[in-house]
């Protein structure tokens, strides 16, 4: 039988296929190959390629890596970080996915020696990478440089980048900037109109997305950088979460919240050109696929998204049952745990699916 995301053809014959185009041009996820990740730092190249391909099947068109920052050693890595950084580009090129990197400066940019070392490090990577489409420099988290130093540095990065990847973009977030720094950035973009600059990224501790779009010159793009991996002390904390969950599960548990995150996406997406999410592992996979599908068509009902997800990962026999079980998990987190009668029923539902489909 031939199975697609939302239908099955028992005879293997396709009579008619509907086609559509994505609503938003940027639809991707940050998959930083580093020790801080909770899963993929232990993956083989084959596992990584499968993950990229499956995200593409659900509408993603870009991947963001963290090639330099966070140099803690991970004993789980199957490949040295430098090799995997380049392999990301090869996989993205194979499936025609845009390859982005997230690259901060964690030192004062007026320290000329360190500044030049970082530029040299970028050039080595740019030269070796078979494909690169975007460089995202976070203004903060981490980093604490004023925009008067950041913009000249990014201009130098752009000059090097375009030697090897002429169409790649330079992006900046104003995370942690105070009002004076934010106003300086917008004034600089209005007056200088730099051709080497592509757009602004809005992440945690950034100015509000609607305000950013209103102040940003129209020629520049705006990207959402939503944190979909954390539940507390984060950009979009879980609402009405019982402290019992908070104290036992912590900040980074398995956190399927499809209804909540489809709402967040659709609330802010109209101001943007799309999104690349922040993720630290597979705990937020349901959220990733919901964001990808919403970026393609924000009007797709959440349950329909989850039916596609369950059909693909659990099999056609569990398409609807799996979707409803995921929705039930999200409802488990709503409000006072002692008064939430759905928790035990949700557990029994998942047990039954496991027993019936081992």
Tab-separated table of C-alpha atoms in Angstrom, residues 58-249:
chain	number	residue	atom	x	y	z
A	58	UNK	CA	6.197	18.133	6.876
A	59	UNK	CA	6.991	21.473	5.276
A	60	UNK	CA	10.327	22.640	6.691
A	61	UNK	CA	12.712	24.244	4.221
A	62	UNK	CA	15.658	25.271	6.409
A	63	UNK	CA	17.913	24.018	9.188
A	64	UNK	CA	19.995	26.147	11.554
A	65	UNK	CA	23.190	24.874	13.170
A	66	UNK	CA	25.440	26.187	15.960
A	67	UNK	CA	28.934	25.517	14.609
A	68	UNK	CA	31.159	27.493	16.985
A	69	UNK	CA	29.550	28.445	20.296
A	70	UNK	CA	29.323	26.183	23.388
A	71	UNK	CA	32.543	24.219	23.080
A	72	UNK	CA	31.873	21.778	25.925
A	73	UNK	CA	32.879	18.236	25.010
A	74	UNK	CA	30.156	15.661	24.344
A	75	UNK	CA	31.282	12.037	24.780
A	76	UNK	CA	28.287	10.910	22.720
A	77	UNK	CA	29.243	12.492	19.401
A	78	UNK	CA	29.732	10.009	16.577
A	79	UNK	CA	31.487	12.626	14.450
A	80	UNK	CA	33.743	15.511	15.453
A	81	UNK	CA	31.794	18.714	15.535
A	82	UNK	CA	33.745	20.236	12.643
A	83	UNK	CA	32.835	17.294	10.391
A	84	UNK	CA	29.154	17.316	11.305
A	85	UNK	CA	28.980	21.071	10.725
A	86	UNK	CA	30.021	20.508	7.119
A	87	UNK	CA	27.839	17.429	6.762
A	88	UNK	CA	24.819	19.535	7.677
A	89	UNK	CA	25.502	21.617	4.593
A	90	UNK	CA	25.803	18.514	2.416
A	91	UNK	CA	22.520	17.076	3.684
A	92	UNK	CA	20.756	20.402	3.219
A	93	UNK	CA	22.112	20.670	-0.299
A	94	UNK	CA	20.941	17.137	-1.087
A	95	UNK	CA	17.350	17.984	-0.141
A	96	UNK	CA	17.518	21.654	-1.179
A	97	UNK	CA	17.060	22.908	2.371
A	98	UNK	CA	18.479	26.285	3.318
A	99	UNK	CA	21.403	25.952	5.726
A	100	UNK	CA	21.701	28.634	8.394
A	101	UNK	CA	24.124	29.107	11.250
A	102	UNK	CA	23.711	30.850	14.611
A	103	UNK	CA	26.972	32.550	15.516
A	104	UNK	CA	27.362	34.975	18.452
A	105	UNK	CA	30.336	36.985	19.711
A	106	UNK	CA	30.921	36.365	23.420
A	107	UNK	CA	33.671	38.947	23.850
A	108	UNK	CA	33.883	42.722	23.332
A	109	UNK	CA	34.146	43.328	19.608
A	110	UNK	CA	36.605	46.160	20.173
A	111	UNK	CA	39.205	43.539	21.110
A	112	UNK	CA	40.871	43.477	17.710
A	113	UNK	CA	42.776	40.207	18.086
A	114	UNK	CA	39.712	38.206	19.108
A	115	UNK	CA	37.604	39.962	16.492
A	116	UNK	CA	40.015	38.947	13.744
A	117	UNK	CA	40.213	35.392	15.077
A	118	UNK	CA	36.437	35.093	14.853
A	119	UNK	CA	36.413	36.499	11.326
A	120	UNK	CA	39.094	34.003	10.340
A	121	UNK	CA	37.090	31.185	11.867
A	122	UNK	CA	34.047	32.239	9.899
A	123	UNK	CA	36.032	32.388	6.666
A	124	UNK	CA	37.425	28.888	7.123
A	125	UNK	CA	33.924	27.543	7.662
A	126	UNK	CA	32.396	29.528	4.786
A	127	UNK	CA	35.098	28.279	2.424
A	128	UNK	CA	34.683	24.621	3.394
A	129	UNK	CA	30.879	24.566	3.501
A	130	UNK	CA	29.233	23.321	0.311
A	131	UNK	CA	26.094	25.332	1.021
A	132	UNK	CA	25.207	28.225	3.303
A	133	UNK	CA	22.132	30.441	3.087
A	134	UNK	CA	21.947	32.454	6.297
A	135	UNK	CA	24.135	33.740	9.144
A	136	UNK	CA	22.243	34.788	12.274
A	137	UNK	CA	24.122	36.920	14.808
A	138	UNK	CA	22.298	37.194	18.158
A	139	UNK	CA	22.751	40.622	19.692
A	140	UNK	CA	22.399	39.048	23.128
A	141	UNK	CA	21.833	35.681	24.837
A	142	UNK	CA	24.789	35.347	24.616
A	143	UNK	CA	26.793	38.489	23.912
A	144	UNK	CA	26.777	42.044	25.202
A	145	UNK	CA	28.090	44.231	22.406
A	146	UNK	CA	26.575	47.589	21.455
A	147	UNK	CA	25.200	47.852	17.924
A	148	UNK	CA	27.882	50.431	17.095
A	149	UNK	CA	30.351	47.524	17.226
A	150	UNK	CA	28.030	44.813	15.951
A	151	UNK	CA	27.099	46.397	12.619
A	152	UNK	CA	30.678	47.010	11.417
A	153	UNK	CA	31.539	43.458	12.441
A	154	UNK	CA	28.591	42.051	10.496
A	155	UNK	CA	29.576	44.113	7.479
A	156	UNK	CA	32.976	42.411	7.581
A	157	UNK	CA	31.324	39.000	8.013
A	158	UNK	CA	29.088	39.727	5.025
A	159	UNK	CA	32.049	40.631	2.836
A	160	UNK	CA	33.725	37.318	3.642
A	161	UNK	CA	30.491	35.335	3.377
A	162	UNK	CA	29.633	36.656	-0.067
A	163	UNK	CA	33.025	35.620	-1.444
A	164	UNK	CA	31.924	32.004	-1.068
A	165	UNK	CA	28.112	32.187	-0.863
A	166	UNK	CA	26.978	35.305	-2.746
A	167	UNK	CA	23.258	34.843	-2.040
A	168	UNK	CA	23.530	34.112	1.687
A	169	UNK	CA	21.885	36.510	4.122
A	170	UNK	CA	23.080	38.329	7.245
A	171	UNK	CA	20.588	38.514	10.112
A	172	UNK	CA	20.665	40.247	13.520
A	173	UNK	CA	18.556	39.908	16.647
A	174	UNK	CA	18.252	42.713	19.171
A	175	UNK	CA	17.974	40.321	22.111
A	176	UNK	CA	18.754	42.117	25.340
A	177	UNK	CA	19.212	45.516	23.666
A	178	UNK	CA	18.049	48.487	25.701
A	179	UNK	CA	15.866	51.190	24.179
A	180	UNK	CA	18.824	53.289	23.086
A	181	UNK	CA	20.457	50.367	21.301
A	182	UNK	CA	17.212	49.385	19.586
A	183	UNK	CA	16.640	52.937	18.356
A	184	UNK	CA	20.235	53.110	17.120
A	185	UNK	CA	19.724	49.953	15.041
A	186	UNK	CA	16.558	51.165	13.377
A	187	UNK	CA	18.073	54.575	12.692
A	188	UNK	CA	21.150	52.936	11.172
A	189	UNK	CA	19.027	50.765	8.881
A	190	UNK	CA	16.887	53.724	7.803
A	191	UNK	CA	19.820	56.023	7.059
A	192	UNK	CA	22.471	53.633	5.759
A	193	UNK	CA	20.193	51.105	3.995
A	194	UNK	CA	22.984	48.503	3.870
A	195	UNK	CA	22.670	46.127	0.928
A	196	UNK	CA	24.634	43.438	2.766
A	197	UNK	CA	22.003	43.189	5.530
A	198	UNK	CA	19.028	40.841	5.084
A	199	UNK	CA	16.797	41.119	8.111
A	200	UNK	CA	16.033	41.135	11.816
A	201	UNK	CA	15.327	38.129	14.023
A	202	UNK	CA	12.923	38.369	16.983
A	203	UNK	CA	13.662	35.914	19.776
A	204	UNK	CA	13.509	35.870	23.570
A	205	UNK	CA	14.165	39.323	25.092
A	206	UNK	CA	13.746	41.003	21.697
A	207	UNK	CA	11.479	43.993	21.075
A	208	UNK	CA	7.898	42.895	20.299
A	209	UNK	CA	7.388	41.490	16.820
A	210	UNK	CA	4.587	43.914	15.782
A	211	UNK	CA	6.672	46.902	16.882
A	212	UNK	CA	9.761	45.562	15.129
A	213	UNK	CA	7.887	45.141	11.858
A	214	UNK	CA	6.453	48.657	12.160
A	215	UNK	CA	9.887	50.233	12.686
A	216	UNK	CA	11.889	48.031	10.315
A	217	UNK	CA	12.313	49.415	6.780
A	218	UNK	CA	10.191	47.400	4.362
A	219	UNK	CA	13.166	46.220	2.336
A	220	UNK	CA	14.359	44.090	5.270
A	221	UNK	CA	12.834	40.793	6.315
A	222	UNK	CA	11.679	39.727	9.766
A	223	UNK	CA	12.107	36.235	11.190
A	224	UNK	CA	10.495	34.802	14.310
A	225	UNK	CA	12.842	32.834	16.603
A	226	UNK	CA	10.408	31.072	18.961
A	227	UNK	CA	11.575	28.880	21.826
A	228	UNK	CA	9.471	25.715	21.501
A	229	UNK	CA	11.629	23.499	23.710
A	230	UNK	CA	11.191	24.987	27.210
A	231	UNK	CA	8.181	25.142	29.505
A	232	UNK	CA	9.200	27.716	32.163
A	233	UNK	CA	11.609	30.672	32.409
A	234	UNK	CA	11.301	31.073	28.673
A	235	UNK	CA	9.754	33.052	25.848
A	236	UNK	CA	6.408	31.227	25.768
A	237	UNK	CA	5.920	29.546	29.176
A	238	UNK	CA	3.316	26.832	29.578
A	239	UNK	CA	0.113	28.473	30.791
A	240	UNK	CA	-1.632	27.411	34.028
A	241	UNK	CA	0.944	24.691	34.656
A	242	UNK	CA	0.518	22.977	38.008
A	243	UNK	CA	3.643	23.407	40.215
A	244	UNK	CA	3.688	19.622	40.646
A	245	UNK	CA	4.611	19.316	36.966
A	246	UNK	CA	7.049	22.214	37.187
A	247	UNK	CA	8.965	20.750	40.136
A	248	UNK	CA	9.084	17.184	38.799
A	249	UNK	CA	9.462	17.650	35.037
